[in-house]
Short mmCIF file of C-alpha atoms in Angstrom, two decimals:
data_model
loop_
_atom_site.label_atom_id
_atom_site.label_comp_id
_atom_site.label_asym_id
_atom_site.label_seq_id
_atom_site.Cartn_x
_atom_site.Cartn_y
_atom_site.Cartn_z
CA UNK G 1128 -25.78 -28.67 -7.65
CA UNK G 1129 -28.94 -29.36 -9.65
CA UNK G 1130 -29.78 -32.23 -7.31
CA UNK G 1131 -29.61 -29.87 -4.29
CA UNK G 1132 -31.89 -27.36 -6.00
CA UNK G 1133 -34.37 -30.09 -6.84
CA UNK G 1134 -34.39 -31.35 -3.23
CA UNK G 1135 -34.78 -27.80 -1.88
CA UNK G 1136 -37.63 -27.05 -4.28
CA UNK G 1137 -39.48 -30.25 -3.37
CA UNK G 1138 -38.90 -29.62 0.34
CA UNK G 1139 -40.31 -26.09 0.04
CA UNK G 1140 -43.25 -27.43 -1.93
CA UNK G 1141 -43.99 -30.00 0.77
CA UNK G 1142 -43.58 -27.44 3.57
CA UNK G 1143 -45.77 -24.76 1.96
CA UNK G 1144 -48.95 -25.77 3.88
CA UNK G 1145 -46.99 -25.65 7.13
CA UNK G 1146 -45.72 -22.15 6.35
CA UNK G 1147 -49.24 -21.00 5.46
CA UNK G 1148 -50.67 -22.43 8.68
CA UNK G 1149 -47.90 -20.83 10.76
CA UNK G 1150 -48.47 -17.50 9.02
CA UNK G 1151 -52.21 -17.64 9.64
CA UNK G 1152 -51.58 -18.57 13.27
CA UNK G 1153 -49.27 -15.58 13.73
CA UNK G 1154 -51.79 -13.21 12.13
CA UNK G 1155 -54.54 -14.63 14.34
CA UNK G 1156 -52.42 -14.15 17.47
CA UNK G 1157 -51.55 -10.59 16.41
CA UNK G 1158 -55.20 -9.65 15.84
CA UNK G 1159 -56.27 -11.43 19.04
CA UNK G 1160 -53.71 -9.53 21.10
CA UNK G 1161 -54.93 -6.26 19.59
CA UNK G 1162 -58.57 -7.12 20.32
CA UNK G 1163 -57.71 -7.93 23.94
CA UNK G 1164 -55.67 -4.76 24.34
CA UNK G 1165 -58.37 -2.66 22.65
CA UNK G 1166 -61.26 -4.04 24.72
CA UNK G 1167 -59.39 -3.55 27.98
CA UNK G 1168 -58.20 -0.08 27.03
CA UNK G 1169 -61.62 1.15 25.91
CA UNK G 1170 -63.32 -0.31 29.01
CA UNK G 1171 -60.85 1.51 31.25
CA UNK G 1172 -61.24 4.70 29.22
CA UNK G 1173 -64.99 4.57 29.75
CA UNK G 1174 -64.48 3.91 33.47
CA UNK G 1175 -62.20 6.95 33.87
CA UNK G 1176 -64.06 9.16 31.35
CA UNK G 1177 -61.06 9.21 29.02
CA UNK G 1178 -61.00 9.45 25.27
CA UNK G 1179 -58.93 7.23 23.05
CA UNK G 1180 -57.19 3.95 23.48
CA UNK G 1181 -54.48 3.60 26.10
CA UNK G 1182 -52.29 0.54 25.53
CA UNK G 1183 -51.23 0.29 29.18
CA UNK G 1184 -53.42 -0.02 32.25
CA UNK G 1185 -54.93 3.27 33.42
CA UNK G 1186 -54.56 2.12 37.04
CA UNK G 1187 -50.84 1.52 36.62
CA UNK G 1188 -50.32 4.76 34.75
CA UNK G 1189 -52.12 7.12 37.09
CA UNK G 1190 -50.98 5.85 40.46
CA UNK G 1191 -48.80 8.20 42.43
CA UNK G 1192 -45.70 7.44 40.41
CA UNK G 1193 -42.64 9.50 39.79
CA UNK G 1194 -42.13 11.22 36.47
CA UNK G 1195 -39.52 8.68 35.31
CA UNK G 1196 -41.91 5.75 35.92
CA UNK G 1197 -44.69 7.61 34.13
CA UNK G 1198 -42.40 8.20 31.15
CA UNK G 1199 -41.47 4.50 31.03
CA UNK G 1200 -45.12 3.48 31.06
CA UNK G 1201 -45.98 5.99 28.35
CA UNK G 1202 -43.03 4.65 26.32
CA UNK G 1203 -44.59 1.17 26.67
CA UNK G 1204 -47.87 2.63 25.41
CA UNK G 1205 -46.20 4.22 22.38
CA UNK G 1206 -44.27 1.02 21.60
CA UNK G 1207 -47.47 -1.04 21.66
CA UNK G 1208 -49.27 1.61 19.62
CA UNK G 1209 -46.56 1.32 16.95
CA UNK G 1210 -46.72 -2.50 16.93
CA UNK G 1211 -50.50 -2.48 16.51
CA UNK G 1212 -50.64 0.57 14.19
CA UNK G 1213 -51.74 -1.38 11.08
CA UNK G 1214 -54.68 -3.01 12.89
CA UNK G 1215 -55.58 0.29 14.57
CA UNK G 1216 -55.61 2.03 11.19
CA UNK G 1217 -57.96 -0.61 9.76
CA UNK G 1218 -60.24 -0.32 12.80
CA UNK G 1219 -60.35 3.49 12.65
CA UNK G 1220 -60.80 3.65 8.88
CA UNK G 1221 -63.39 0.96 8.30
CA UNK G 1222 -65.07 0.50 11.69
CA UNK G 1223 -64.92 4.00 13.19
CA UNK G 1224 -62.89 2.91 16.21
CA UNK G 1225 -60.85 5.17 18.45
CA UNK G 1226 -57.14 5.55 17.93
CA UNK G 1227 -54.44 5.39 20.57
CA UNK G 1228 -53.87 8.29 22.95
CA UNK G 1229 -51.12 10.57 21.71
CA UNK G 1230 -50.12 12.01 25.08
CA UNK G 1231 -51.16 13.22 28.52
CA UNK G 1232 -50.75 16.43 30.42
CA UNK G 1233 -50.16 15.57 34.05
CA UNK G 1234 -50.39 17.79 37.04
CA UNK G 1235 -53.12 20.08 35.72
CA UNK G 1236 -55.78 21.08 38.21
CA UNK G 1237 -59.04 22.91 37.78
#
């Protein structure tokens, strides 16, 4: 039993740099995906005179779609907003960025 523990401990010690590199890679991919989503969302918001970050495409969301499709796309937005909530909080708190859109009112006319 002691021999197994020794082998496991040495294996973990040898694999530590690999785990650190994989962890850093995952964090980099997570932040990169958020930056891509944020830049696209804010560019589309500026184009359509919207406020806030929308995590799905404005074009896809505001086509003539039925209510069920709109709800599915908004659910995708909320899911992505939850996944990227930690990065969004850091951006809003320390950089003054915009947060995700909390909802839309459709069908209103002037």
